[in-house]
XYZ file of C-alpha atoms in Angstrom:
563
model
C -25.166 2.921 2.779
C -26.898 5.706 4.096
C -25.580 9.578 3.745
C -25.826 12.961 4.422
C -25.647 14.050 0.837
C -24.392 17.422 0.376
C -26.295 18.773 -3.176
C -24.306 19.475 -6.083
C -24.806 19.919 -10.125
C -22.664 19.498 -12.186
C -21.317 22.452 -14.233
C -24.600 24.487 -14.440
C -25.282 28.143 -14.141
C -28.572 29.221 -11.547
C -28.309 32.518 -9.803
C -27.398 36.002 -10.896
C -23.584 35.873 -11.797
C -20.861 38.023 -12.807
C -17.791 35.986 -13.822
C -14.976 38.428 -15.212
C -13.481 37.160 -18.365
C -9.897 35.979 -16.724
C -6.956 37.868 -16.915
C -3.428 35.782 -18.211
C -0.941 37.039 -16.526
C 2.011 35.118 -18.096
C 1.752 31.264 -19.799
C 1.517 29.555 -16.065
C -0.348 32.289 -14.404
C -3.840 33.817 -14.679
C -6.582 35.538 -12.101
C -10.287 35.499 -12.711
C -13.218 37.516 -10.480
C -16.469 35.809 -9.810
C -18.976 37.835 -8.336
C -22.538 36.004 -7.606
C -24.704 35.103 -5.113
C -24.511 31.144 -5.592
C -23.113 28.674 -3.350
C -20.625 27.298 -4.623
C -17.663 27.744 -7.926
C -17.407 24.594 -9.721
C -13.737 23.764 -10.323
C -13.016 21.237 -13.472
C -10.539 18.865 -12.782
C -7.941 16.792 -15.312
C -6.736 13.715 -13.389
C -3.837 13.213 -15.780
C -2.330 17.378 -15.630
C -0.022 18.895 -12.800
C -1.581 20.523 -9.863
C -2.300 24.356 -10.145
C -2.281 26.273 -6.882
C -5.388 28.375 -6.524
C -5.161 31.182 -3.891
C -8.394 32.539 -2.784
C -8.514 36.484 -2.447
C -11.440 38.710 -0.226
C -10.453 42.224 -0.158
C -7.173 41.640 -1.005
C -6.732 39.173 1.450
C -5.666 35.253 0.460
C -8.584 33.532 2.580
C -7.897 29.878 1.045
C -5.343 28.443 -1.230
C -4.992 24.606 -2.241
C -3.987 22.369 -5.326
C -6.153 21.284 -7.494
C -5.609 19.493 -11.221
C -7.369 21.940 -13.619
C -8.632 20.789 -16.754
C -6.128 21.469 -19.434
C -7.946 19.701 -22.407
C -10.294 18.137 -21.196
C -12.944 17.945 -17.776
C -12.943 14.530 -16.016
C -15.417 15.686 -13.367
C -16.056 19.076 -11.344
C -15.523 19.468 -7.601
C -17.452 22.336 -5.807
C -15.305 25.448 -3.871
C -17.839 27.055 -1.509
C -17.288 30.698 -1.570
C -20.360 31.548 0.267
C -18.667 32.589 3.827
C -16.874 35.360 1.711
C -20.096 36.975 0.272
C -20.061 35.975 -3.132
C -17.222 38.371 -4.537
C -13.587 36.377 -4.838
C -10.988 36.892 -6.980
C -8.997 33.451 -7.691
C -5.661 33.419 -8.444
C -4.621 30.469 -10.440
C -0.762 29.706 -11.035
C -0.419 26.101 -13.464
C 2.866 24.063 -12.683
C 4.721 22.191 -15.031
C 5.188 21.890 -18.741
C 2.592 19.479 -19.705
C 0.772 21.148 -22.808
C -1.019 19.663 -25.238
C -3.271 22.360 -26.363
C -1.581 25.491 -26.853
C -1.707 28.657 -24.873
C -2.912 29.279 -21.404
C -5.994 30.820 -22.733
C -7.060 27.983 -24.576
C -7.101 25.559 -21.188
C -10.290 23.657 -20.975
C -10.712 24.754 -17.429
C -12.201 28.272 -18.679
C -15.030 26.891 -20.656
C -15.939 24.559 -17.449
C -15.623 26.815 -14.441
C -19.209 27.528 -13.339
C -21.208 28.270 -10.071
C -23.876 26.455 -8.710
C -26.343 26.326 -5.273
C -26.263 22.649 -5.299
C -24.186 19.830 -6.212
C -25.317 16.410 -7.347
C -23.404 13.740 -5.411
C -25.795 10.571 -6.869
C -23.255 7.770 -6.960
C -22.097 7.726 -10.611
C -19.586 5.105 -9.813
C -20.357 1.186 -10.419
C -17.868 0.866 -8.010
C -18.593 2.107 -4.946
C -19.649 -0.537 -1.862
C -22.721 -1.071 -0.604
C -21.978 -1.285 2.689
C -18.333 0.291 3.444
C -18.028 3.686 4.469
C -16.620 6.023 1.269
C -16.536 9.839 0.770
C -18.903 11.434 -0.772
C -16.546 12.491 -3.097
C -13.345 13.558 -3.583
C -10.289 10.882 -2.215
C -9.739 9.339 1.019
C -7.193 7.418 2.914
C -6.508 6.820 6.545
C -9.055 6.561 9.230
C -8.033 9.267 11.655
C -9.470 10.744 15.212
C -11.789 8.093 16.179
C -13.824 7.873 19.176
C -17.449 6.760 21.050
C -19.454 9.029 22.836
C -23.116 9.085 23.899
C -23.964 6.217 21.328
C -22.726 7.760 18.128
C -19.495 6.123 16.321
C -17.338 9.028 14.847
C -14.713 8.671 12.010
C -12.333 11.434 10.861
C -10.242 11.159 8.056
C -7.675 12.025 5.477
C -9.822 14.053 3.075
C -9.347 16.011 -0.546
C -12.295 17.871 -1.135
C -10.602 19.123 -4.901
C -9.963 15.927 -6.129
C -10.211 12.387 -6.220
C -6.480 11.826 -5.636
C -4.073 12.849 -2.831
C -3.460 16.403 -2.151
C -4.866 19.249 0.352
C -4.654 16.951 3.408
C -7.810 17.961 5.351
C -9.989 15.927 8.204
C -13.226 15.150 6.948
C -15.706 13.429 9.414
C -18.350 10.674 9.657
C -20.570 9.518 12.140
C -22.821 6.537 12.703
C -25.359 5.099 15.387
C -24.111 1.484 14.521
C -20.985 1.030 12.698
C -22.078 0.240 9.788
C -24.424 3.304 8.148
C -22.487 6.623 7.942
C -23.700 10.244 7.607
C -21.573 12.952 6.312
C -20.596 15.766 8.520
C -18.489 17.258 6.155
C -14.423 19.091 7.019
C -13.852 19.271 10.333
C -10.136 20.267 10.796
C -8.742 22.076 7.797
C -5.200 23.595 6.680
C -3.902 26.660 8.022
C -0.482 28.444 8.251
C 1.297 25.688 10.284
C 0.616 23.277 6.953
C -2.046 20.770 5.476
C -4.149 18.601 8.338
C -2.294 14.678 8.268
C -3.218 11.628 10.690
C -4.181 12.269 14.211
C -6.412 10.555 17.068
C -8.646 12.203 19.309
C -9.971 11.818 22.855
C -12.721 12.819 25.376
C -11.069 14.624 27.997
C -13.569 13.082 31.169
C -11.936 15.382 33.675
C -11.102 18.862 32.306
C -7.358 18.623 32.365
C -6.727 20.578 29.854
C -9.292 23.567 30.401
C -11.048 23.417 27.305
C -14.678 22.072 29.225
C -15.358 18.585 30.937
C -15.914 15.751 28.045
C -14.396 18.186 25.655
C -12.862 15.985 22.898
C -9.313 16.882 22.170
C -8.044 16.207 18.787
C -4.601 15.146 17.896
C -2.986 15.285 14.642
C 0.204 17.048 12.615
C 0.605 20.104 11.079
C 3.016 19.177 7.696
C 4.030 22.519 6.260
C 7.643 23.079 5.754
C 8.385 20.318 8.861
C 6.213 17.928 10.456
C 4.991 19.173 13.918
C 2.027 18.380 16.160
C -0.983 20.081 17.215
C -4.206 19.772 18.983
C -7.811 21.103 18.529
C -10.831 20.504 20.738
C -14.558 20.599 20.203
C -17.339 21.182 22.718
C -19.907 20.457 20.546
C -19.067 16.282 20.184
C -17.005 16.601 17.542
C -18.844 18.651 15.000
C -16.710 21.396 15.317
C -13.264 22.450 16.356
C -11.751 25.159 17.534
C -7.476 24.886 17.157
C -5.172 25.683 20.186
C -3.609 29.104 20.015
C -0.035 27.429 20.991
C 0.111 25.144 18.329
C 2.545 23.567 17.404
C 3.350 21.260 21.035
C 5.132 19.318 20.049
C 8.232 19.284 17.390
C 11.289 17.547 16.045
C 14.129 17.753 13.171
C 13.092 13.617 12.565
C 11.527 14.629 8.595
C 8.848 11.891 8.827
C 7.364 13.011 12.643
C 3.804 12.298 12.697
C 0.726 10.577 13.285
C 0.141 11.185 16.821
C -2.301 8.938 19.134
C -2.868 9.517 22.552
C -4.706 7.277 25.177
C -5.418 7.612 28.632
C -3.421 5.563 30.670
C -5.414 3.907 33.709
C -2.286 2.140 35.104
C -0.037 5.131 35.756
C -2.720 7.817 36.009
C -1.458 10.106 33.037
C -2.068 10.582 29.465
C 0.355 8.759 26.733
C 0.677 9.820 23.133
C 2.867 7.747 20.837
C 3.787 9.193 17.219
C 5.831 7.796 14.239
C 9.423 9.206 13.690
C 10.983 7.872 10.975
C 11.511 4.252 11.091
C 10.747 4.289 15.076
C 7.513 5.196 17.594
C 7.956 8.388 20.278
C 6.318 7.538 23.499
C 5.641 10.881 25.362
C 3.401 11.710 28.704
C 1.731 14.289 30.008
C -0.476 15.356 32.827
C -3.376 18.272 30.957
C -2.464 16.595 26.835
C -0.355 20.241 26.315
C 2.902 19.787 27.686
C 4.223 16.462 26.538
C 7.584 15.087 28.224
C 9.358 12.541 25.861
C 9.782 9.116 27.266
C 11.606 6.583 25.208
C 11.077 5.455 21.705
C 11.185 2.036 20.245
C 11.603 -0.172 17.001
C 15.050 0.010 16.257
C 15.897 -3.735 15.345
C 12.376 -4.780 15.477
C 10.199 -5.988 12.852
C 9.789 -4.518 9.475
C 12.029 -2.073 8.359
C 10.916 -2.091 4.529
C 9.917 1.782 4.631
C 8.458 4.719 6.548
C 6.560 3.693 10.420
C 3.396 5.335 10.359
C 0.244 5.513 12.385
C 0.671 3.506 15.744
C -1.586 2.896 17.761
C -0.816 1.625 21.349
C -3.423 -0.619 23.328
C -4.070 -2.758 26.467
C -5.085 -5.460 26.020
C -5.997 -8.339 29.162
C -2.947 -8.177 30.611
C -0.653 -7.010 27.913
C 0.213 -4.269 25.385
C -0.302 -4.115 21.709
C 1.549 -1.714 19.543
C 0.525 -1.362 15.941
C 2.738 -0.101 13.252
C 1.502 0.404 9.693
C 4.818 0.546 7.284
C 4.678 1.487 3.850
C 6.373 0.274 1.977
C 7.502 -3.377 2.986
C 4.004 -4.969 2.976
C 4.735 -9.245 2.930
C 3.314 -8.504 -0.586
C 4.407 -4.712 -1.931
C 3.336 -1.772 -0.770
C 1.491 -0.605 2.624
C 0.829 -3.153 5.396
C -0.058 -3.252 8.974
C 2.451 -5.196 11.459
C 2.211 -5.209 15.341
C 3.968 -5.771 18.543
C 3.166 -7.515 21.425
C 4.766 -6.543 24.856
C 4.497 -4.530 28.071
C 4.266 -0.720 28.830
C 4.835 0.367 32.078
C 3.793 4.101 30.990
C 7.390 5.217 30.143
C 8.696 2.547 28.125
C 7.255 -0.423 25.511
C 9.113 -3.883 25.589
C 8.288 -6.367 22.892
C 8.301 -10.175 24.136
C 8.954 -11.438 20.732
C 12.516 -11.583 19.107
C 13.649 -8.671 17.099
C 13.714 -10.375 14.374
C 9.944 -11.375 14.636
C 7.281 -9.868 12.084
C 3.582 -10.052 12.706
C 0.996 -9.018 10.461
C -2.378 -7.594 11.088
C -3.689 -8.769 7.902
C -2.105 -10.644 5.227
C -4.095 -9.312 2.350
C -3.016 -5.994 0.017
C -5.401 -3.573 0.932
C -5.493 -3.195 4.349
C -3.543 -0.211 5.614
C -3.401 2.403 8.089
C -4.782 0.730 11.190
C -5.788 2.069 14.216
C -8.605 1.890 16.862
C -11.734 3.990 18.593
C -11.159 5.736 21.368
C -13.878 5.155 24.469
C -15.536 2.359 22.709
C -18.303 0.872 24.652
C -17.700 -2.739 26.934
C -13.849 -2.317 26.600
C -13.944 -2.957 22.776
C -11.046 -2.770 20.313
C -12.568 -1.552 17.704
C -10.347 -1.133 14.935
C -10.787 0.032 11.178
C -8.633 0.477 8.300
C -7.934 2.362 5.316
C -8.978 -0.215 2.576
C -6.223 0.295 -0.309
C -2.389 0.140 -0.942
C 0.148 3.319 -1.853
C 1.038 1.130 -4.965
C -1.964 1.818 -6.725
C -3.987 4.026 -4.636
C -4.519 7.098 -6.494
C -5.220 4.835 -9.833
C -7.394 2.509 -8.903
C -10.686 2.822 -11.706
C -13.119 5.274 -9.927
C -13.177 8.786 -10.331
C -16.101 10.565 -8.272
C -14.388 9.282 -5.129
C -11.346 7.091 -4.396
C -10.475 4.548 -1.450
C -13.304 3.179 0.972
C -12.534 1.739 4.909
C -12.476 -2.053 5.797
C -15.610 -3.407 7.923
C -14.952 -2.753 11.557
C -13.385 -5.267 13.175
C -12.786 -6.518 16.774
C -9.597 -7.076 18.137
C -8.258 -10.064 20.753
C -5.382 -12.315 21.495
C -4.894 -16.462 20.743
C -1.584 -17.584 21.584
C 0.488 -20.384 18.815
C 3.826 -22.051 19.794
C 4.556 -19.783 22.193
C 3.475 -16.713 20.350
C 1.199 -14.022 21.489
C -0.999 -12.857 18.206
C -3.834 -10.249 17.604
C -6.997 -11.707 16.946
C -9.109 -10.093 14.440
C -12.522 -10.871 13.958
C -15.421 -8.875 12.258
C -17.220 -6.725 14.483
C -20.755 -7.655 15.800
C -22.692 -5.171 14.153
C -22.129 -6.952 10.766
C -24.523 -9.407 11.999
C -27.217 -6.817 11.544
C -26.687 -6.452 7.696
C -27.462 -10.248 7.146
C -30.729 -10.172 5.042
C -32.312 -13.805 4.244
C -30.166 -16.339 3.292
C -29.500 -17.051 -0.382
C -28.425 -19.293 -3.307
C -27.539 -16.609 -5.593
C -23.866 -14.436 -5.204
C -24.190 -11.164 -5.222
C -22.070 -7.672 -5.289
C -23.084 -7.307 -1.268
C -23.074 -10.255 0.729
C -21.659 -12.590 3.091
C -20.067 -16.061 2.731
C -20.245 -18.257 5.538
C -17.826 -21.706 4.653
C -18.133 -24.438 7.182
C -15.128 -26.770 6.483
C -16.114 -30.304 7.142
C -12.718 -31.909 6.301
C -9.184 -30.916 7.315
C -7.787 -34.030 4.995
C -7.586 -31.737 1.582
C -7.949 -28.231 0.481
C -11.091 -26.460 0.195
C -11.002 -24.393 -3.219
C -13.406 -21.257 -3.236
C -14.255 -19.582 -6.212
C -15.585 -16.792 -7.031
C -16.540 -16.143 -10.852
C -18.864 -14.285 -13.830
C -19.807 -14.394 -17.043
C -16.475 -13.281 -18.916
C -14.462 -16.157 -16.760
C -12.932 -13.118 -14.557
C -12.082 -14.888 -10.974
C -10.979 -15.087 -7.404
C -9.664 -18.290 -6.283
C -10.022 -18.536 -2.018
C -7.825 -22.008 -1.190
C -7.606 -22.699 2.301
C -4.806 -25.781 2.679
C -4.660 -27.501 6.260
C -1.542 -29.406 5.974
C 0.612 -26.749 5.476
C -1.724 -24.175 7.657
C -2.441 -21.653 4.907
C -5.168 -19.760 3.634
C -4.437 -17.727 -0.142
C -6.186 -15.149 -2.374
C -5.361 -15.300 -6.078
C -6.776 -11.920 -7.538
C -4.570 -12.182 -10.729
C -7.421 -12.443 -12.971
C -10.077 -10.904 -10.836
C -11.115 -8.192 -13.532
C -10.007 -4.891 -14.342
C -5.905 -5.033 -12.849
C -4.353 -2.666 -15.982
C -4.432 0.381 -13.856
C -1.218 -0.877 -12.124
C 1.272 -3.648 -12.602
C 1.570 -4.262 -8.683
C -2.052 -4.622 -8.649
C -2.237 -8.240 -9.898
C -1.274 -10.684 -6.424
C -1.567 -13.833 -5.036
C -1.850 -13.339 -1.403
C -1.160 -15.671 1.601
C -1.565 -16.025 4.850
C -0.513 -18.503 7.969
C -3.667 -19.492 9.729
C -2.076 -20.661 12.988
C -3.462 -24.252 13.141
C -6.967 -25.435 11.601
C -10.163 -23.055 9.997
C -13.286 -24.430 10.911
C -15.685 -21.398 9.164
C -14.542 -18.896 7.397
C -16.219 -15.309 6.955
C -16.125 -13.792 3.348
C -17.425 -10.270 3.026
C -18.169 -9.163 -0.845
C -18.470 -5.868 -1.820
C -18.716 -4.440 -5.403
C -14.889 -3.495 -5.006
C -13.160 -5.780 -1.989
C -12.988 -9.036 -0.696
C -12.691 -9.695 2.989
C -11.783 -13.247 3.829
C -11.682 -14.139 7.850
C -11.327 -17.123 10.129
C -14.384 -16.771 12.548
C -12.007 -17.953 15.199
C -10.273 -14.882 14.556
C -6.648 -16.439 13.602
C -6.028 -15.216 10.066
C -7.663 -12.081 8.171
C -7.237 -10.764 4.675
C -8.351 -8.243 2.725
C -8.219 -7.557 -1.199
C -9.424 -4.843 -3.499
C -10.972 -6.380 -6.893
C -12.490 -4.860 -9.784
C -14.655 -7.175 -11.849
C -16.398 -5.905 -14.803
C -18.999 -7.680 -13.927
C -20.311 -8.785 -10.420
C -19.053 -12.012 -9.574
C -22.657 -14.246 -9.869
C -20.855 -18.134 -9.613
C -19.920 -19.536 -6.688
C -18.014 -22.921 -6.425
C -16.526 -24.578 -3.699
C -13.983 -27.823 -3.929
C -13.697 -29.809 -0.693
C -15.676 -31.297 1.841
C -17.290 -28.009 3.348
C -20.898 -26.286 3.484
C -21.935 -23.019 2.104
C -24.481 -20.253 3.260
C -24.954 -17.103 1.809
C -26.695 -14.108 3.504
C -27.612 -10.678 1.492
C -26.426 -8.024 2.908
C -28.918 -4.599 3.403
């Protein structure tokens, strides 16, 4: 995958420094000046310790302040705090939390030994982990796609971003961009914290006609402010994205619902306005509005409906022929633990969303474990769904076995509708532009590629296998009399780091596979019917790459490298 890099060393000393010895101001509390004329402070992190809160002081000012797990005795890895918009002179005041200590007194903290500055920082992939051909931070932890949009050929991707850690904390947007789906360059933090509260899920549109006065084709980012409460706010860049500039009358929208958030708007063709739909609780707001400030509540719906296993979060509301498709990620209540995307298929006459389907119905985006978070580009060329999704599971997320980064994105994939027994479904096929990766065709697996499986017999099931050296597996079995397809993962590799990682997954395929679609990447499986009738998607961790391939049943193999 191709990047941006950003430069960075780690833990080494260039430029003409002054670090003040730190000062301990009690056993949890301690202030240290650095005065030099590098870049960046590198910070040493401790994934196993409490957060400290670091406040960032310029003339006795607090300019920044975050969490961040500092190295208590010992340094897992270093993350980089540029300080070079203050001139080089901070003072950092550090306050630990917690009463994990295992080596003593505050002054004897690893952390003091390991704090450093630097002009560049090395962000070489140091993980065997990390895909090929999935879109990842650079470093630092990820997880759900947020803002997206297409405009003037380039693909951009925002999302939920960490930049002092590898774990969750410090909600910021962070943002992407590609040419073709598929290669990503990082633009670095777009939309970051500020006295309204940390930067969680949003969308973001082009505003075509000026109606909100911020400049024709301005895009106009959504998302919510979570400080004390959850509220909403916008931003808006004239400069395609790459910058943003926040509205002075955030926030615009409010609530006393504790779990309000996750705002995505669309423009609505049929009714001439603009629609925004948010999560609230264990329902989806549906406001409207006329310039995307003022925002008149509408209705809201999912009481009754669906899934009701945990929190609603990031919808995502979409037209789609003649009908409406409203996605719902929940998390928990996932058909198999954890996070999970379900859906709705109805109408939406611009006030009000009616599902067809019983109450009682649940429908599933993808019946695999790692496939959360859902939602779709805005503007995307020839009336495309294009959707993408966060590519892990709130079980196990912040454990999983990497450490430079954590999480990655699915492949892009197209949405559609196929109807069964009466039943309107989402389609969900991989996008187009994954047809560009195939290299020459191959008899050798490998840790990126593609497995096409024509299936020549519907009279028994077809048995896929995917295996190495120290007999860890994944077992595919696709069974047409009883309309399944399954993932066993339970001895794929490395599954220690949680016990609701190991999983046998399953999913309905909605009548007969003909070929199936199997994308491998170093750390994820993604198994799909080409018709576009059942998808799933798994996280794996051999310790080896997966180098057998063996397939039981009447069916034909190709495999195509992917570049």
């Amino acid at each position: 995958m191709k990047r941006k890099l950003m430069t960075l060393a780690i833990c080494l000393f260039t430029s003409t420094t002054l670090m003040h010895a730190q000062s301990f101001l009690s056993q949890n509390h301690a202030i240290k000046r650095v005065m030099t004329t590098d870049k960046y402070i590198l910070l040493p992190v401790e994934e196993d310790e409490n957060n400290a809160h670091i406040r960032v002081i310029k003339d006795n000012q607090v300019v920044k302040e975050f969490n961040c797990k500092l190295a208590i005795n010992k340094t897992d890895y270093c993350v980089p705090l540029d300080i070079s918009e203050y001139g080089g002179d901070v003072l950092l005041d550090i306050q630990f939390t917690g009463d994990k200590r295992n080596v003593g007194l505050i002054n004897d903290f690893a952390c003091w030994k390991d704090i450093k500055v630097t002009n560049v920082f090395d962000t070489k992939n140091r993980e065997k982990f990390r895909p090929i051909y999935h879109h990842t931070p650079v470093y630092g932890w990820m997880n759900d796609p947020n803002g997206m949009f297409y405009k003037d050929g380039v693909w951009h991707l925002y999302y939920q971003y960490n930049p002092y850690g590898s774990q969750w904390e410090n909600m910021t947007w962070a943002h992407s961009t590609s040419t073709d789906l598929m290669h990503w360059e990082n633009q670095g933090e777009a939309i970051q914290p500020d006295a309204l509260g940390t930067i969680f899920s949003g969308s973001s549109v082009i505003d075509k006609e000026n109606s909100t006065g911020f400049g024709k084709d301005a895009v106009v980012a959504f998302y919510t402010s979570a400080g004390a409460a959850q509220t909403q706010s916008i931003a808006y860049s004239t400069d395609n994205g790459i910058t943003f500039k926040k509205y002075a009358n955030n926030p615009i929208i409010t609530s006393d619902v504790p779990d309000f958030r996750d705002p995505n708007v669309f423009w609505n063709d049929d009714v001439k306005q603009w629609n925004l739909i948010l999560a609230a609780g264990q329902q989806m707001n549906i406001y409207s509005s006329k310039n995307l400030k003022d925002w008149k509540y509408e209705s809201s719906f999912g009481e009754g409906y669906g899934n009701h296993g945990g929190v609603w979060e990031c919808p995502d509301l979409l037209k789609m022929g003649d009908k409406w498709v409203l996605i719902c990620n929940i998390n928990p209540g996932g058909p198999f633990g954890g996070s999970a995307t379900q859906y709705f298929v109805g109408t939406f006459d611009g006030h009000k969303f009616t599902c067809e389907s019983k109450p009682e119905t649940t429908k599933w985006m993808d019946y695999g474990k790692d496939h959360y978070a859902t939602v779709t580009f805005d503007n995307a060329p020839d009336n495309r769904r294009v959707a993408i999704a966060w590519m892990s599971n709130w079980q196990y997320a912040n454990q999983v076995p990497t450490m430079q980064y954590r999480s990655a994105n699915s492949v892009p994939r197209d949405l559609g509708l196929f109807t069964d027994a009466g039943e309107t479904y989402v389609s969900v096929v991989p996008s187009k532009e994954l047809l560009a990766l195939r290299g020459d065709k191959t008899n050798r697996l490998s840790a990126a590629c593609e497995l096409v499986v024509d299936i020549k017999s519907q009279s028994k099931p077809t048995v896929i296998t995917l295996s190495n050296a120290r007999d860890e597996q994944v077992v595919m079995t696709y069974n047409p009399k009883d309309c399944t397809f399954s993932m066993d993962r339970t001895q794929s590799g490395n599954t220690g780091f949680s016990d609701m990682f190991k999983a046998k997954t399953i999913a309905p395929t909605h009548g007969t596979i003909r070929q199936l679609r199997v994308f491998i990447d170093k750390c994820s499986i993604e198994a799909f019917d080409a018709a576009g009738k059942m998808a799933m998607t798994n996280l794996v961790f051999p310790t080896e790459p997966y180098g057998r391939l063996t397939v039981n049943g009447a069916a034909k193999t190709t495999l195509y490298e992917l570049k």
